[in-house]
Tab-separated table of C-alpha atoms and ligand atoms in Angstrom:
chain	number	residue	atom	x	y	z
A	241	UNK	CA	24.893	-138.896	127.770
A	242	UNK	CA	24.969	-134.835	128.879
A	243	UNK	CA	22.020	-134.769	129.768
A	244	UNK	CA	21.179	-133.119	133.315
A	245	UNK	CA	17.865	-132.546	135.088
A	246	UNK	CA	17.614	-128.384	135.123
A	247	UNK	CA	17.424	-127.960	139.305
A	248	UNK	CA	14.515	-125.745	140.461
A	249	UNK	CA	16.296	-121.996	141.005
A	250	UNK	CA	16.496	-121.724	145.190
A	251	UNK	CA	14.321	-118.684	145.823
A	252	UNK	CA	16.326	-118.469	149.296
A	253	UNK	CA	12.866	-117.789	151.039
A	254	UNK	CA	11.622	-121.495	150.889
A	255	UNK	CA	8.976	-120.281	148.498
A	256	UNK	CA	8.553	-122.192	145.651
A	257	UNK	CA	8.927	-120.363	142.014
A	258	UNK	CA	5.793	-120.642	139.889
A	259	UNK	CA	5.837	-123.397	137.436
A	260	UNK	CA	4.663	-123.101	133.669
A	261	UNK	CA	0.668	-123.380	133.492
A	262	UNK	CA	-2.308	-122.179	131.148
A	263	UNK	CA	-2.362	-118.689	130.571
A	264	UNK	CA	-5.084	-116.319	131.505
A	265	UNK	CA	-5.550	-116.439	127.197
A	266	UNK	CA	-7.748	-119.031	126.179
A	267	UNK	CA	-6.581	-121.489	123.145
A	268	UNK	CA	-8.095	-119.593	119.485
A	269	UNK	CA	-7.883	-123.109	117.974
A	270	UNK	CA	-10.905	-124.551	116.026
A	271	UNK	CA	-12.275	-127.549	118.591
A	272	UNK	CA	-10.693	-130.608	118.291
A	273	UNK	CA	-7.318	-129.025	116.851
A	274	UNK	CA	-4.031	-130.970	117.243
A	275	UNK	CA	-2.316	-128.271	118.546
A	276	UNK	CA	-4.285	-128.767	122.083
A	277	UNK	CA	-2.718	-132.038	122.616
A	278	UNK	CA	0.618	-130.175	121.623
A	279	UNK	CA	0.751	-127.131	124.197
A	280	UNK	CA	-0.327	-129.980	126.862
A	281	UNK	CA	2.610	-132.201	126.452
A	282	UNK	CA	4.654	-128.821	126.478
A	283	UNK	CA	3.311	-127.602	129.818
A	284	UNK	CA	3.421	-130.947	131.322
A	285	UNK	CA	7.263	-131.774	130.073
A	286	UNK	CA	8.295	-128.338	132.076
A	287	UNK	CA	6.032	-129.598	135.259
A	288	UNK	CA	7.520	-132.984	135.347
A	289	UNK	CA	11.284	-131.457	134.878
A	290	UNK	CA	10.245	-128.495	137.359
A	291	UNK	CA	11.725	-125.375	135.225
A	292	UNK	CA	9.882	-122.605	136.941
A	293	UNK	CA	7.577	-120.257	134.411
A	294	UNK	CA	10.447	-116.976	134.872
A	295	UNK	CA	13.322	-119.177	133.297
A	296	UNK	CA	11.302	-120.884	130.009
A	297	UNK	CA	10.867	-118.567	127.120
A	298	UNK	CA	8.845	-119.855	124.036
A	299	UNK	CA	9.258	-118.473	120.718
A	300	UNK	CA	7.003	-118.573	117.626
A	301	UNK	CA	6.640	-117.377	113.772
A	302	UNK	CA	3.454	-116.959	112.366
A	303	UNK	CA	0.604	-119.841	111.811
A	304	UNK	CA	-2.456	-121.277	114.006
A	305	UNK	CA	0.179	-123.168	115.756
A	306	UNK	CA	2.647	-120.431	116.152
A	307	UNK	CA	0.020	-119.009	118.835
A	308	UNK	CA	1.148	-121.528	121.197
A	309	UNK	CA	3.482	-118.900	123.535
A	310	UNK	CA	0.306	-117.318	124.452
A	311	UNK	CA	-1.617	-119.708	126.315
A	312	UNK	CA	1.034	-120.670	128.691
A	313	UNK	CA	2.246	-118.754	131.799
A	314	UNK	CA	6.297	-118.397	130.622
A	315	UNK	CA	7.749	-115.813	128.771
A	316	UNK	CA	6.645	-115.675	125.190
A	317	UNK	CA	7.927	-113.987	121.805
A	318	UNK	CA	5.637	-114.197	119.111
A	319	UNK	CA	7.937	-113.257	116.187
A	320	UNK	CA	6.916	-112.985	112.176
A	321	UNK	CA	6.703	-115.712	109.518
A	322	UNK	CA	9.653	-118.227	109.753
A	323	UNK	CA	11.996	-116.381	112.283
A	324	UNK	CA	11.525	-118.797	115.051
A	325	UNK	CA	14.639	-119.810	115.001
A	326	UNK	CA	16.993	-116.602	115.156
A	327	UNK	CA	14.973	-115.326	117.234
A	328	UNK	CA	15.342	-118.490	119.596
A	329	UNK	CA	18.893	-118.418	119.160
A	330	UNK	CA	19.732	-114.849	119.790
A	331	UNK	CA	17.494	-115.165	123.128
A	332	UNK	CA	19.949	-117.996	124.062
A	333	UNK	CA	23.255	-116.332	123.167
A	334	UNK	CA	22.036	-113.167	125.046
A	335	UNK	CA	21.250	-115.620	128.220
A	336	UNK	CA	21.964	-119.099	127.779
A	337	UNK	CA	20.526	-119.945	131.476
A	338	UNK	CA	17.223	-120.296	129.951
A	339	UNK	CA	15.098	-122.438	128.711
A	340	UNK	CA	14.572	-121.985	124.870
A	341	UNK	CA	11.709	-123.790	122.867
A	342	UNK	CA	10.670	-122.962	119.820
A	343	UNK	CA	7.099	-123.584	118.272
A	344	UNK	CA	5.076	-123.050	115.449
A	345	UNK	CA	4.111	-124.842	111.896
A	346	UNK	CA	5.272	-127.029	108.748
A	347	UNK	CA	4.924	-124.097	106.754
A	348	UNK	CA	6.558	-121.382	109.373
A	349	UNK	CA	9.652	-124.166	109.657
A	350	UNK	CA	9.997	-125.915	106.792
A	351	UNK	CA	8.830	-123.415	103.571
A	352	UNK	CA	9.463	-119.912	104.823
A	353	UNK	CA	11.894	-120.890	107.476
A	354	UNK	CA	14.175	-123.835	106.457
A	355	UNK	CA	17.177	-122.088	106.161
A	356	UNK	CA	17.059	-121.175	109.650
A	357	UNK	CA	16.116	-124.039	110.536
A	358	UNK	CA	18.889	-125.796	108.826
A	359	UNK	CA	21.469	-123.277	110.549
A	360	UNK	CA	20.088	-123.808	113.840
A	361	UNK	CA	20.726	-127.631	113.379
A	362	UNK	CA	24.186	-127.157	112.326
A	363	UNK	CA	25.500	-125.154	114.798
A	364	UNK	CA	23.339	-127.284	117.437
A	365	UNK	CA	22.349	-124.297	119.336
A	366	UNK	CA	20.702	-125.902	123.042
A	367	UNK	CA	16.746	-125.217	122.018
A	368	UNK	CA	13.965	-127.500	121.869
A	369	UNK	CA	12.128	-126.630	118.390
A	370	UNK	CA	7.684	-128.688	118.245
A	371	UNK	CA	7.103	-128.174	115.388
A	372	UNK	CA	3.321	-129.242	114.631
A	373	UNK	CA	2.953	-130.674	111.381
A	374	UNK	CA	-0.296	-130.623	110.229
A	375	UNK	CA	0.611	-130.809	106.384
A	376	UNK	CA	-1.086	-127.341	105.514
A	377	UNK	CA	-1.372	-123.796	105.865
A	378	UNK	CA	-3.986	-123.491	108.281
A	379	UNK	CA	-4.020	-120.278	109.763
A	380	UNK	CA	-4.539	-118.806	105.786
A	381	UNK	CA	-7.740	-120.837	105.806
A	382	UNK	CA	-5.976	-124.702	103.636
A	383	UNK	CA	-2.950	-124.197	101.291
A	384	UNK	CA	-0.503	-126.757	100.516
A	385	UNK	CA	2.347	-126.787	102.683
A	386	UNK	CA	5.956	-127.743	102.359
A	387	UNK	CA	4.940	-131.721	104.439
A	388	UNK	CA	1.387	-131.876	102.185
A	389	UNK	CA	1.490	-134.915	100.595
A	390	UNK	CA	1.710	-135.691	96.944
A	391	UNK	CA	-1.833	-135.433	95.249
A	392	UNK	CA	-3.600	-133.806	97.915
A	393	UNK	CA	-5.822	-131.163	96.769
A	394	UNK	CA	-5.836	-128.150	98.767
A	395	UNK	CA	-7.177	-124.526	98.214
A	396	UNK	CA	-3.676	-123.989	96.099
A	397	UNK	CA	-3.475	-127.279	94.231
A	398	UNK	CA	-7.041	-127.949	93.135
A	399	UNK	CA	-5.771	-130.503	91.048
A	400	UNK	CA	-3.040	-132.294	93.940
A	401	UNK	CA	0.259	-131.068	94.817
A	402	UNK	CA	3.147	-132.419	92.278
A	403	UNK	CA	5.792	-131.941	94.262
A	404	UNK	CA	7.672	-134.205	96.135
A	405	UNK	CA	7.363	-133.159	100.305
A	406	UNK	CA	10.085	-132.460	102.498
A	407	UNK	CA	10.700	-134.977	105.153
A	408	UNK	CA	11.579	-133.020	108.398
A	409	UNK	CA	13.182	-135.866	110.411
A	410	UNK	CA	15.661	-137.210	107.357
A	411	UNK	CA	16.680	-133.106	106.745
A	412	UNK	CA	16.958	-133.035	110.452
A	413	UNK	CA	19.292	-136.028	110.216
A	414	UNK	CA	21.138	-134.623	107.308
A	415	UNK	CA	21.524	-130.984	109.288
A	416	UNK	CA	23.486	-132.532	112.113
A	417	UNK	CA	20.108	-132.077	115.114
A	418	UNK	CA	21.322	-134.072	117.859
A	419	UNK	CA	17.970	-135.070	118.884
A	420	UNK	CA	15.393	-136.016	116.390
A	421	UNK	CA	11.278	-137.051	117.536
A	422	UNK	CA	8.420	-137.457	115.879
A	423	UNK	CA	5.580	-137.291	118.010
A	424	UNK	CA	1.830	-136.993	117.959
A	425	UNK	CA	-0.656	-135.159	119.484
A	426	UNK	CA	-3.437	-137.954	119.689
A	427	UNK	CA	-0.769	-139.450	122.507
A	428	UNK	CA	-0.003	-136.962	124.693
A	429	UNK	CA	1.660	-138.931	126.955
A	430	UNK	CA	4.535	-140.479	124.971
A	431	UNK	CA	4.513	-136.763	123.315
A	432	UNK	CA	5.380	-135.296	126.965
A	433	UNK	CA	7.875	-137.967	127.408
A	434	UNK	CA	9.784	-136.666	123.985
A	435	UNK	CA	9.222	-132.923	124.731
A	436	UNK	CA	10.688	-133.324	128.068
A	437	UNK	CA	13.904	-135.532	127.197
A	438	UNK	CA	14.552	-132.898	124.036
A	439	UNK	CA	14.286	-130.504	126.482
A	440	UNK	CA	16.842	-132.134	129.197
A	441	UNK	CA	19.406	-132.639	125.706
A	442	UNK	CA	22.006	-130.768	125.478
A	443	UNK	CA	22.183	-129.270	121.582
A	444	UNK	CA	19.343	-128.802	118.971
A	445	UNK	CA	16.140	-131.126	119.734
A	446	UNK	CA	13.284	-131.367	116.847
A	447	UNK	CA	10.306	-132.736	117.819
A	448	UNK	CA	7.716	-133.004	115.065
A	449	UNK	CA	4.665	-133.806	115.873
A	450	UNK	CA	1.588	-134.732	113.910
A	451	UNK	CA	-0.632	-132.047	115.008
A	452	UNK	CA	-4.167	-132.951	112.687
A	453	UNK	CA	-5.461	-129.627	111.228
A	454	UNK	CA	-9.269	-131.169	111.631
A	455	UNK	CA	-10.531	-127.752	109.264
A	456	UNK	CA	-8.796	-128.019	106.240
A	457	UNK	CA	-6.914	-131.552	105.877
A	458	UNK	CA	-9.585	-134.355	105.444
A	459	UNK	CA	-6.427	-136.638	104.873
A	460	UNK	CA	-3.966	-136.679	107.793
A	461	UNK	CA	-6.667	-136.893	110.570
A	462	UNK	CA	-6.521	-138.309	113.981
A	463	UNK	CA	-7.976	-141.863	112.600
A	464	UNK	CA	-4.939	-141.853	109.840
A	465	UNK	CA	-2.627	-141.604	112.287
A	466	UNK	CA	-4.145	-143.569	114.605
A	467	UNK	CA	-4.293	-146.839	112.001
A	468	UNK	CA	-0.738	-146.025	110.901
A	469	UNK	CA	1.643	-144.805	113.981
A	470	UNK	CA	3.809	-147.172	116.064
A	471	UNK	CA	6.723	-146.738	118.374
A	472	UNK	CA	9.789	-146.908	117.601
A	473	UNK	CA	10.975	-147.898	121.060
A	474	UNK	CA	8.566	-150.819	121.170
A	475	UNK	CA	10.106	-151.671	117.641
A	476	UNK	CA	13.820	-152.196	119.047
A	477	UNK	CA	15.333	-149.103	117.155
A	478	UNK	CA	18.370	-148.301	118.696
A	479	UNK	CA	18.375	-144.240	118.625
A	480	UNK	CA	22.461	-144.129	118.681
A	481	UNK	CA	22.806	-145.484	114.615
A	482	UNK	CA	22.354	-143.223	112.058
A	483	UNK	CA	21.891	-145.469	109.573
A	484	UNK	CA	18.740	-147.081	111.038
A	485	UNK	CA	17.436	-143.828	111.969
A	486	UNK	CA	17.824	-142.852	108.304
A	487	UNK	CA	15.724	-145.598	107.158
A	488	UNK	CA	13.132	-145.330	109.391
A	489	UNK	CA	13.011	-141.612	108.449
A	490	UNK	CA	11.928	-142.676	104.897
A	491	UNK	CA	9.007	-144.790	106.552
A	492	UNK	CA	5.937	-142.854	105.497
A	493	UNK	CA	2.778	-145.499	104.186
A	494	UNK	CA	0.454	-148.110	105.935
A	495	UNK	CA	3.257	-147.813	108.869
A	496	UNK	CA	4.286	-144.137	110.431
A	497	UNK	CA	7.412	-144.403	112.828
A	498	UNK	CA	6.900	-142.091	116.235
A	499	UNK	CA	9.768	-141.670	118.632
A	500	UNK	CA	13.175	-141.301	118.706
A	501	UNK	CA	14.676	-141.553	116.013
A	502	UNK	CA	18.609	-140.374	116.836
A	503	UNK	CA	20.481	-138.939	119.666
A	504	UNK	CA	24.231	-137.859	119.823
A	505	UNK	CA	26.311	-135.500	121.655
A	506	UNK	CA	27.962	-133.141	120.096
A	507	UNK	CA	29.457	-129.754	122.088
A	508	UNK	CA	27.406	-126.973	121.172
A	509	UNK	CA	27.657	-123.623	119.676
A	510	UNK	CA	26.864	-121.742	123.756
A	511	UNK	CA	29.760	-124.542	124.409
A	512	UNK	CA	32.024	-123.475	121.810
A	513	UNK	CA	31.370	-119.533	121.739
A	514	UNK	CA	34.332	-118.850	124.015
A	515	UNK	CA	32.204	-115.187	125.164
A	516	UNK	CA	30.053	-117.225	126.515
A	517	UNK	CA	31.966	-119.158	128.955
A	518	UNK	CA	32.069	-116.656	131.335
A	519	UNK	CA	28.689	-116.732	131.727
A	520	UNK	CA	25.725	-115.840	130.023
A	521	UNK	CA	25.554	-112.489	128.382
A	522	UNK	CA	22.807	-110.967	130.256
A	523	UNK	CA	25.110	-111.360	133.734
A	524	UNK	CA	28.510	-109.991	132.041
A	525	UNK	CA	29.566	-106.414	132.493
A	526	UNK	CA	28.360	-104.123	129.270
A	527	UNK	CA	30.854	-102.068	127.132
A	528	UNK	CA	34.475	-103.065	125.797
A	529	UNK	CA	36.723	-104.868	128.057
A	530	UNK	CA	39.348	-107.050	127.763
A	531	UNK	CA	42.244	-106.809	125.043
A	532	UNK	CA	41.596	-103.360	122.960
A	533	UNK	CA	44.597	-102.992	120.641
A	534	UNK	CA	42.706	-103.289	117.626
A	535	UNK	CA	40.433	-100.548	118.419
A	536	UNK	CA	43.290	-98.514	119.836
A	537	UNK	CA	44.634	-98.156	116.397
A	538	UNK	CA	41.264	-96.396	115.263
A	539	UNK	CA	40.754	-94.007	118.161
B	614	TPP	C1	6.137	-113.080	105.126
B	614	TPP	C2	4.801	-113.726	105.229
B	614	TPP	N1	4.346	-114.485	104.207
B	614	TPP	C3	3.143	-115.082	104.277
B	614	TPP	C4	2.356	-114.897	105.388
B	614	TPP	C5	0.990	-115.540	105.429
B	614	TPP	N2	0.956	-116.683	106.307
B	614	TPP	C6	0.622	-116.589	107.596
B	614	TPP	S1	0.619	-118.048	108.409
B	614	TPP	C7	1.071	-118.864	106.968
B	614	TPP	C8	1.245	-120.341	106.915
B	614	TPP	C9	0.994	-121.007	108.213
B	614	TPP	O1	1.144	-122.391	108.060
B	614	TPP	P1	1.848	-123.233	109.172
B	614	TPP	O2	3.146	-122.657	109.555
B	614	TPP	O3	1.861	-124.646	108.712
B	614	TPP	O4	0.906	-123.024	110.460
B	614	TPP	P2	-0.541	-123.593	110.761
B	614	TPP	O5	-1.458	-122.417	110.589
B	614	TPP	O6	-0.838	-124.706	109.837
B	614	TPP	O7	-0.440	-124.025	112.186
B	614	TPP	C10	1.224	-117.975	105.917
B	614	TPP	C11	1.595	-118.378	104.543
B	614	TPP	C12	2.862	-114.091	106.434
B	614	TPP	N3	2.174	-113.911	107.574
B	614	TPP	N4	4.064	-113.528	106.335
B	615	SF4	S1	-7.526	-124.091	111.081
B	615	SF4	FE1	-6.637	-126.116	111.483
B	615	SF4	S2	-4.618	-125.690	112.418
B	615	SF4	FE2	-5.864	-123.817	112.556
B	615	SF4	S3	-6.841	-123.913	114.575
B	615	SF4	FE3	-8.271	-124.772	113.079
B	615	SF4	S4	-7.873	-126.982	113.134
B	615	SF4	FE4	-6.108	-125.970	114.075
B	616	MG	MG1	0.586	-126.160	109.129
């Protein structure tokens, strides 16, 4: 496996770098929100693998859950509506040294953003993406979203969605993500555990997590999850075959898999973006170097 425990960055001074912690901005969420349990297992993933606060950046979109960069101490980017993702990935071409996670909602990933998110997977760009999937719009006060479940009634289906929801692992699967998670947020612990291996991966990690929105979805609660959820790892899955890994992606009923579903290696696009490999962006010399025929020709 490439995976490799980040070191903590040598200050030289024997003074050691601040790690990520709560911000001096207090959570917004409604009490008892999933997302709490979310940004926990996020702050405690980067304290157990020691990544000091100056080289994690979080990104966001837009949603309840896309606050998340705010109430911890790293650097943050709260970007608009579904841009997570280029926004993550143009933070890691321009310095590939840090620490990338994305953040934010079902409907901010998978309606308004799923074509970034699909691109992201492909070229298995090195970012962890949480995505917590509470199976509605919350922030605009309990629309359907792109995960809502057939027949639930919501603000914009007053008579239950018809339409068949997307399934974020199996398109995961199908984008070519070389680390694919459910968690959720009612076990923090085993949640931390997923963040913090996605994070150590080297290429695209999803972790969903089933992050109860306990305002407007009376369905997917903390007790429905808690009567349906089991672990994958205690169910013998092996996370290297695909094929398994598809099937238990289509497990949704009386039994929800959490876990691991798949892990591969696979080089990645910082790996195979040849600029890149003399370092990240931020520490190369600016202007045009190098081999300048082509622009001779204009000048
Ligand atoms: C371009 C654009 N379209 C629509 C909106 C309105 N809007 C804001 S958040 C949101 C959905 C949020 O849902 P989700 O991503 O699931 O986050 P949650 O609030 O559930 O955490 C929408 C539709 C917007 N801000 N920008
Ligand atoms: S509306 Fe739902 S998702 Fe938003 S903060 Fe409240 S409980 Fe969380
Ligand atoms: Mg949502």
């Amino acid at each position: 496996m490439a995976e490799s425990k980040p070191a903590p960055v040598p200050t030289g001074m024997g003074v050691a770098l601040p790690m990520v912690g709560k911000s001096s901005i207090r959570p917004t969420w409604c009490p008892g929100c999933g997302d709490f349990g979310v940004v926990a297992g996020i702050e405690m993933a980067l304290k157990r693998l020691a990544i000091p606060s100056h080289n994690v950046v979080i990104v966001s979109g837009i949603g309840c859950s896309s606050n998340l960069p705010h109430f911890l101490s790293s650097y943050g980017f709260h970007g608009i509506h579904g841009r997570s993702m280029p926004v993550a990935e143009g933070i890691r071409w321009a310095n590939h040294g840090l620490t990338v996670i994305g953040t934010g909602g079902d409907g901010d990933g998978f309606g308004i953003g799923v074509g970034h998110f699909i691109h992201t997977m492909r070229r298995n760009v090195d970012i962890t993406y949480v995505t917590m999937d509470n199976e509605i719009y919350g922030l605009t006060t309990g629309q359907a979203s792109p995960t809502s479940t057939m027949g639930h009634r919501t603000k914009s289906t007053p008579n239950g969605v018809i339409e068949n929801p997307i399934d974020p692992i199996a398109l995961a699967l199908a984008s070519g993500a070389t680390y694919v998670a459910r968690g959720f947020s009612g076990d923090v612990k085993h949640l931390t555990d997923l963040v913090a291996a996605g994070i150590q991966h080297k290429g695209f990690a999803l972790v969903d997590v089933m992050s109860p929105c306990v305002t407007y979805n009376k369905i997917n609660t903390f007790d429905f999850f808690r009567q349906r959820v089991y672990k994958l790892e205690s169910a013998g899955h092996d996370p290297t075959d695909i094929v398994t890994a598809w099937e238990r992606s289509l497990e949704w009923g009386d039994k929800i898999p959490i876990g691991l579903f798949y892990r591969t290696d696979r080089p990645t696009y910082e790996d195979l973006e040849e600029v890149l490999h003399a370092g990240p962006l931020v520490k190369q010399p600016a202007g045009i170097g190098g081999n300048t025929t082509l622009l001779d020709e204009f000048v």
